[in-house]
JSON list of C-alpha atoms in Angstrom, two decimals:
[
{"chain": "P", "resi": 9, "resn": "UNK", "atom": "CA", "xyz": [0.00, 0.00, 0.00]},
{"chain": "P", "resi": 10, "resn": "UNK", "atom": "CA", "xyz": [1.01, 3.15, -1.26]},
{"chain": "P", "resi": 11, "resn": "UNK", "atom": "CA", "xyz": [1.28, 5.85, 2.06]},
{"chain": "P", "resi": 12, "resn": "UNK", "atom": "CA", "xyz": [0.55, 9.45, 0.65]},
{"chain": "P", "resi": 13, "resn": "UNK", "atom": "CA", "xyz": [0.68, 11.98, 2.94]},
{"chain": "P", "resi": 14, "resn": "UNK", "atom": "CA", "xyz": [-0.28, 15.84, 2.66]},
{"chain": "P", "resi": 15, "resn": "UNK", "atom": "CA", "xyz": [2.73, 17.52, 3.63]},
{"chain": "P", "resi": 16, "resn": "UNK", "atom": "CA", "xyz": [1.08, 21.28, 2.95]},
{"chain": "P", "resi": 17, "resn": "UNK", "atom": "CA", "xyz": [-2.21, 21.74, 3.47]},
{"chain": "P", "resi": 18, "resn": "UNK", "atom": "CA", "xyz": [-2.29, 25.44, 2.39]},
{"chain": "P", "resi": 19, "resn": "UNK", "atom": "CA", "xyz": [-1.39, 24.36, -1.29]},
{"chain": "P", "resi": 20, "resn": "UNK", "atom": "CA", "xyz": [-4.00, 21.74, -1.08]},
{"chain": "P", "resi": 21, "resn": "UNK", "atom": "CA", "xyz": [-6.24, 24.39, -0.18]},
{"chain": "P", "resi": 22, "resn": "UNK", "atom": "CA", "xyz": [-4.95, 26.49, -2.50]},
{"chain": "P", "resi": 23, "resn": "UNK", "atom": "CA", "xyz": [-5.37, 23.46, -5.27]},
{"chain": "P", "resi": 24, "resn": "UNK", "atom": "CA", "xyz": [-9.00, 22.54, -4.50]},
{"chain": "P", "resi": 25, "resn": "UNK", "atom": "CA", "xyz": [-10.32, 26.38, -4.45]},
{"chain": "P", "resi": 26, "resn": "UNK", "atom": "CA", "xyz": [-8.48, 27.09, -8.11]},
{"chain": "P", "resi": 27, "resn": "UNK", "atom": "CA", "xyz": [-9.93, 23.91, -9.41]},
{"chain": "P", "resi": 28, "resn": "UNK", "atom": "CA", "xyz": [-13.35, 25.34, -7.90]},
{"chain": "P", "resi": 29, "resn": "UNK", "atom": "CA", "xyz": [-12.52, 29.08, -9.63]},
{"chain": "P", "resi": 30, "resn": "UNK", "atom": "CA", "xyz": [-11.51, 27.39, -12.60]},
{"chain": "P", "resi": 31, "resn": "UNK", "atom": "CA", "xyz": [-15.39, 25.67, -12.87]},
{"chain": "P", "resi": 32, "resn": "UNK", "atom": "CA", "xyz": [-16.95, 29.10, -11.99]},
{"chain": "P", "resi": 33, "resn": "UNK", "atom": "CA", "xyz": [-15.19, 30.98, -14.47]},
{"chain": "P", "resi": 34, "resn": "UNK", "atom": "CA", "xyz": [-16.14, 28.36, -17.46]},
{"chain": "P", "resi": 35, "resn": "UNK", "atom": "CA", "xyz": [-19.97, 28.27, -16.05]},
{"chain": "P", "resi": 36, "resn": "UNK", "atom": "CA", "xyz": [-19.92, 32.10, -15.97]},
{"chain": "P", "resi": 37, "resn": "UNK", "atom": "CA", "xyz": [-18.44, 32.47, -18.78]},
{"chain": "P", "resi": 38, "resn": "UNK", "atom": "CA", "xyz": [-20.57, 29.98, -20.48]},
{"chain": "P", "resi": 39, "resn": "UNK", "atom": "CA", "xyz": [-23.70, 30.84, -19.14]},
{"chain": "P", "resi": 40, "resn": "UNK", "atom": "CA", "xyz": [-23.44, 34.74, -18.32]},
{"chain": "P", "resi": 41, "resn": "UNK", "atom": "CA", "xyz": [-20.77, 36.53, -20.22]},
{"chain": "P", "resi": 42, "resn": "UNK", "atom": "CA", "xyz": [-20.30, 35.09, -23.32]},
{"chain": "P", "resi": 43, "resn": "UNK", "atom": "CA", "xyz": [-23.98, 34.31, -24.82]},
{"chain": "P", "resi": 44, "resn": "UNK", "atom": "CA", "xyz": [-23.68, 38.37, -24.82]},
{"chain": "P", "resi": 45, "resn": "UNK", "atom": "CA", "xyz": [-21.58, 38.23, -27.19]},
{"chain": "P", "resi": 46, "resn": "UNK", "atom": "CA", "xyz": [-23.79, 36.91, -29.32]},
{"chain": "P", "resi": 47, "resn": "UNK", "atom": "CA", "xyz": [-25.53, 39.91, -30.93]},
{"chain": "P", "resi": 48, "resn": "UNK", "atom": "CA", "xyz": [-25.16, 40.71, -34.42]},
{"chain": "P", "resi": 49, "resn": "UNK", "atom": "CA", "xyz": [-22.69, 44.10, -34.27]},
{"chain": "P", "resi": 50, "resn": "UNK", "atom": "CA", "xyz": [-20.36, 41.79, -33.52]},
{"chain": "P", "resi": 51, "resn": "UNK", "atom": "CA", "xyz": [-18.14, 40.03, -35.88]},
{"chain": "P", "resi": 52, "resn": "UNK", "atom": "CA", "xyz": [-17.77, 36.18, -35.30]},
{"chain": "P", "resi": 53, "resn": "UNK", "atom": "CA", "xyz": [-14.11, 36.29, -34.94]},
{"chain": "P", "resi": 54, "resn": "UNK", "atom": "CA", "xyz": [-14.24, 38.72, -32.32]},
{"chain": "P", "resi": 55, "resn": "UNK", "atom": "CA", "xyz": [-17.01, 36.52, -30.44]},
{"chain": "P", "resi": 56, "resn": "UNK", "atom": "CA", "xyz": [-14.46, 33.93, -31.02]},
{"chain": "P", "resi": 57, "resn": "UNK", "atom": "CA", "xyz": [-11.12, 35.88, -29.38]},
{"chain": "P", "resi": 58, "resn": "UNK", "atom": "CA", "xyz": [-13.18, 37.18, -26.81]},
{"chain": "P", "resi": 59, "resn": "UNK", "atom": "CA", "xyz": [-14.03, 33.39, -25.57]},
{"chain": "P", "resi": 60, "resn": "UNK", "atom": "CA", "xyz": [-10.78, 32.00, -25.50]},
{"chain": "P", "resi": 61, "resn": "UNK", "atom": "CA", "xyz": [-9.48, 34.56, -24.13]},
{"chain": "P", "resi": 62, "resn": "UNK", "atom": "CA", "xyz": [-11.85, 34.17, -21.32]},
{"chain": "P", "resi": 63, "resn": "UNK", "atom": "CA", "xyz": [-10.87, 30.62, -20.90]},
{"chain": "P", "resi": 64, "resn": "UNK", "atom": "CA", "xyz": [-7.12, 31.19, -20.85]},
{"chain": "P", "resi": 65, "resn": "UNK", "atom": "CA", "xyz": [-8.13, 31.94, -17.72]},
{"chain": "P", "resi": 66, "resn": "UNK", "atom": "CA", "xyz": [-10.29, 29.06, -17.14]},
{"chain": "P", "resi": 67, "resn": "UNK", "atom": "CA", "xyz": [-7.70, 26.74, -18.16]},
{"chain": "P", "resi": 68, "resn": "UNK", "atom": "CA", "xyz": [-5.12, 28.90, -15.87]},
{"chain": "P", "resi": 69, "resn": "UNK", "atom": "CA", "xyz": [-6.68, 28.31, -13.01]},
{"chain": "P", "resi": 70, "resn": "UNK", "atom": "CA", "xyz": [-7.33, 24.68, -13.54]},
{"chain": "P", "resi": 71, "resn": "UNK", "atom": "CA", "xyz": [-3.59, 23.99, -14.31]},
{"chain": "P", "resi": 72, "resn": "UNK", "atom": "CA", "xyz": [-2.93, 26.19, -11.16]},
{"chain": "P", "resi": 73, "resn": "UNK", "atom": "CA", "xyz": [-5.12, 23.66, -9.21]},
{"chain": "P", "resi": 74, "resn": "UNK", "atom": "CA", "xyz": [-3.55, 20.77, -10.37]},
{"chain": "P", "resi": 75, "resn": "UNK", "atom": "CA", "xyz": [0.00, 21.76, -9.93]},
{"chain": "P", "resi": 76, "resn": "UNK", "atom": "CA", "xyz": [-0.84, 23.05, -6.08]},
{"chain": "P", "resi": 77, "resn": "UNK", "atom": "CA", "xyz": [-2.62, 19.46, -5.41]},
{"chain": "P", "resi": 78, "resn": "UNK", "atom": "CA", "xyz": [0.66, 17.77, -6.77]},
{"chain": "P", "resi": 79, "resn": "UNK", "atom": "CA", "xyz": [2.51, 20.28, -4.55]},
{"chain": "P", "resi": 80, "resn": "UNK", "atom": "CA", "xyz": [1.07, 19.52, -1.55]},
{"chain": "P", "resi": 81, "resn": "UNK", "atom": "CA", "xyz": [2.26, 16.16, -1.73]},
{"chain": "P", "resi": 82, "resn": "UNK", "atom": "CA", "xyz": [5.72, 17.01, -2.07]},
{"chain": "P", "resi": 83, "resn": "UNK", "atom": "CA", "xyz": [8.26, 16.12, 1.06]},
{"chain": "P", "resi": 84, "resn": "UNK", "atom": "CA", "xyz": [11.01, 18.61, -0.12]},
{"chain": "P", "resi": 85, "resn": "UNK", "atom": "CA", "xyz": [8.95, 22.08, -0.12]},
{"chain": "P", "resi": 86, "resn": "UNK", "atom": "CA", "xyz": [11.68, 23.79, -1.23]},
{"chain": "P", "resi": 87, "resn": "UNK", "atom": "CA", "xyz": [12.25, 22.62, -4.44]},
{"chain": "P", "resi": 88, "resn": "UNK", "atom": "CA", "xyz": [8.69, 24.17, -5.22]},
{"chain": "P", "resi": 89, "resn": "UNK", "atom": "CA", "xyz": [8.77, 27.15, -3.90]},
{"chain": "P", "resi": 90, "resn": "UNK", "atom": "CA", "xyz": [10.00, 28.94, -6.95]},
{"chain": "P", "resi": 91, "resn": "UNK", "atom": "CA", "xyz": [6.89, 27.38, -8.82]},
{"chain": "P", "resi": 92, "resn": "UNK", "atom": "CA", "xyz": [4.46, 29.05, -5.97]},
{"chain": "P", "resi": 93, "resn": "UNK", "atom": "CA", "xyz": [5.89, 32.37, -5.84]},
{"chain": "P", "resi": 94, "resn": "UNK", "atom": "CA", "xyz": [5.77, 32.31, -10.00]},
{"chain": "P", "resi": 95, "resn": "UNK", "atom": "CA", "xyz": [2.34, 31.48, -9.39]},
{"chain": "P", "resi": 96, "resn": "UNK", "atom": "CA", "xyz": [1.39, 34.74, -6.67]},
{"chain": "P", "resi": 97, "resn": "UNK", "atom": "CA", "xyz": [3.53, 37.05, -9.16]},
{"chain": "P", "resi": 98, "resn": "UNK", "atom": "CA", "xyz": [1.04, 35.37, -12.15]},
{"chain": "P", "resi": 99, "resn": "UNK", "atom": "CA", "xyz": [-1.79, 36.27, -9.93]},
{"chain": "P", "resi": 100, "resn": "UNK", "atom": "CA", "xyz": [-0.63, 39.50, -8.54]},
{"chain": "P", "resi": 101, "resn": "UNK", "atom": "CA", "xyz": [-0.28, 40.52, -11.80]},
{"chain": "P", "resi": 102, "resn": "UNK", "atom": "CA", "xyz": [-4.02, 39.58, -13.15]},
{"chain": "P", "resi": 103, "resn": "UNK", "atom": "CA", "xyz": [-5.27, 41.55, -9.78]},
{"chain": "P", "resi": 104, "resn": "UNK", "atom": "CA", "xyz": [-3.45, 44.26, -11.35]},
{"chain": "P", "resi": 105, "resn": "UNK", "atom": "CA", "xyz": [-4.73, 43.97, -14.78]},
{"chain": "P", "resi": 106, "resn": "UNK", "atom": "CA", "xyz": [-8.30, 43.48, -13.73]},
{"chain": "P", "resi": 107, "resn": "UNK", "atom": "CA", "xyz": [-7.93, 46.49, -11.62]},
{"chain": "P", "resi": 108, "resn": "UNK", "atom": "CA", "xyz": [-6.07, 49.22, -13.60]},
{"chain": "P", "resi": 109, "resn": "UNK", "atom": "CA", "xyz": [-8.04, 48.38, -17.07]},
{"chain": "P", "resi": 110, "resn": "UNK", "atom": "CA", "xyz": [-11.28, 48.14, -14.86]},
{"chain": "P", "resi": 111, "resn": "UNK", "atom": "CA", "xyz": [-10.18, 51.43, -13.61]},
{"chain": "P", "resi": 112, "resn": "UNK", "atom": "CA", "xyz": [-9.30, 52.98, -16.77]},
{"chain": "P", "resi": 113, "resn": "UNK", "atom": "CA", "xyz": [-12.50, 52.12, -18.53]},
{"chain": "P", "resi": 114, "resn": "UNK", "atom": "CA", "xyz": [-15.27, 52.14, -15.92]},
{"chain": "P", "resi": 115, "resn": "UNK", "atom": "CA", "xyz": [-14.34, 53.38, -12.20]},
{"chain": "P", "resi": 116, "resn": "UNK", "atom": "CA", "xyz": [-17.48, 52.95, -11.00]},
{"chain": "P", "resi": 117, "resn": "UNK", "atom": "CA", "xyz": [-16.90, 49.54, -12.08]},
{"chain": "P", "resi": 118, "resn": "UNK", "atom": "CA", "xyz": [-14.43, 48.77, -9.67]},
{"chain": "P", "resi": 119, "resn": "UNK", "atom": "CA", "xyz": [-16.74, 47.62, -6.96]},
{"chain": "P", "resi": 120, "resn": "UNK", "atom": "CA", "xyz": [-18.00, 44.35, -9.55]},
{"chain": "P", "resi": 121, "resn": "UNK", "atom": "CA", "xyz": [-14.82, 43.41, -8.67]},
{"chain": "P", "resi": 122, "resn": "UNK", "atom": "CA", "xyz": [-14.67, 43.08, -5.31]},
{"chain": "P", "resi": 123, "resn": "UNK", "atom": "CA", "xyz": [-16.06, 39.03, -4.96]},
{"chain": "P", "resi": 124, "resn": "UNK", "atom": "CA", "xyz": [-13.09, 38.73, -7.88]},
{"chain": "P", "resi": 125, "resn": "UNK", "atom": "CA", "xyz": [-10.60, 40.38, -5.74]},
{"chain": "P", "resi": 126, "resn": "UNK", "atom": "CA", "xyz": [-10.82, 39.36, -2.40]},
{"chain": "P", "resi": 127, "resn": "UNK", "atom": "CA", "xyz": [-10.98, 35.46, -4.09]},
{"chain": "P", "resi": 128, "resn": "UNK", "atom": "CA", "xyz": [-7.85, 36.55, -5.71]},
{"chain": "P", "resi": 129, "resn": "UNK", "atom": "CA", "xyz": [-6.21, 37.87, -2.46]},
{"chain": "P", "resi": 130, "resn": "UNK", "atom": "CA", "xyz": [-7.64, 35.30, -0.27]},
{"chain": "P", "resi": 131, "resn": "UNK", "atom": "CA", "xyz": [-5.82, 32.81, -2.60]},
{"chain": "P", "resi": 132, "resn": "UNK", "atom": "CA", "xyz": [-2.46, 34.70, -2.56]},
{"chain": "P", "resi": 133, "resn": "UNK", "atom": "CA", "xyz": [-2.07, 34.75, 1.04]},
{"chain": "P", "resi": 134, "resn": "UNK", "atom": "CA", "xyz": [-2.56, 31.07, 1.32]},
{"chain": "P", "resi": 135, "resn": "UNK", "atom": "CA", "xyz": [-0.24, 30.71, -1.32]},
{"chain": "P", "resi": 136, "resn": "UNK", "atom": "CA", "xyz": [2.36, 32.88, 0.70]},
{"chain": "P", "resi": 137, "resn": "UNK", "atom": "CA", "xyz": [1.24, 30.82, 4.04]},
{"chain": "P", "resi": 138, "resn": "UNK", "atom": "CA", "xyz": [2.26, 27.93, 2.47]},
{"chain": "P", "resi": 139, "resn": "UNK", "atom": "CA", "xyz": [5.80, 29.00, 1.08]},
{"chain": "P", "resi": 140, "resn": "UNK", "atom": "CA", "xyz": [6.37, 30.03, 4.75]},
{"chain": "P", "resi": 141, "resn": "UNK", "atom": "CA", "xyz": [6.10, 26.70, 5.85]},
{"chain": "P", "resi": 142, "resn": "UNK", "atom": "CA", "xyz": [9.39, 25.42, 7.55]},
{"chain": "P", "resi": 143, "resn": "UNK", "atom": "CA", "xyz": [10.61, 21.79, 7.36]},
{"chain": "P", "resi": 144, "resn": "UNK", "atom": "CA", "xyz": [9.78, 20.95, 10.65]},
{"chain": "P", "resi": 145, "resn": "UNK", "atom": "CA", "xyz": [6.04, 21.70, 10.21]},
{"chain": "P", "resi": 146, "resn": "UNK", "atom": "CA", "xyz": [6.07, 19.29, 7.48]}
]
């Protein structure tokens, strides 16, 4: 019998909840967004861009969630850690993008993405939680 053990629960944590964002995003996306799109002013190509780029992100955060499951598994934390601070700058990043372009376009915007942000942040910080981890609480 093969004995797996968790060794950081903050990236399984981290793992399950992108794997959930990652099914959110595609059902919102599918079911909200994107059948918007679907007027006649505009062209089918840009219906097309506009929906894969909105799953780049889907598939982001499902590759995030898989790689932070596998993580979490890992006995020698510190060979990852690179990967999970790649991952915060990734998503530190997006926060930013979301923001400044949401910002730039529509101010008053900004509070529709509050649920999106504190997700975001929420996420980050376990991230960082579980980089802090030292070998001894493994």
């Amino acid at each position: 019998m093969v004995n797996i053990k968790i060794t950081n629960f903050y990236y399984l944590i981290a793992g399950v909840l992108a794997i959930l964002f990652a099914i959110t995003h595609a059902w919102n996306g599918q079911s909200t967004v994107l059948p918007t799109l679907n007027i006649e002013v505009i062209s089918l190509s840009t219906q097309t861009i506009f929906t894969y780029v909105w799953h780049i992100i889907t598939a982001e955060n499902l590759v995030f969630g898989i790689a932070f499951i596998f993580m979490s598994f890992q006995t020698d934390q510190s060979k990852i850690r690179f990967t999970a601070w790649l991952i915060v700058t990734i998503l530190i990043v997006r926060l930013m993008v979301i923001l400044g372009v949401t910002a730039v376009l529509d101010v008053v915007g900004l509070k529709d993405t509050l649920i999106d942000s504190i997700a975001i942040v929420i996420y980050v910080v376990l991230i960082i939680l579980g980089t802090r981890m030292k070998k001894k609480q493994l």
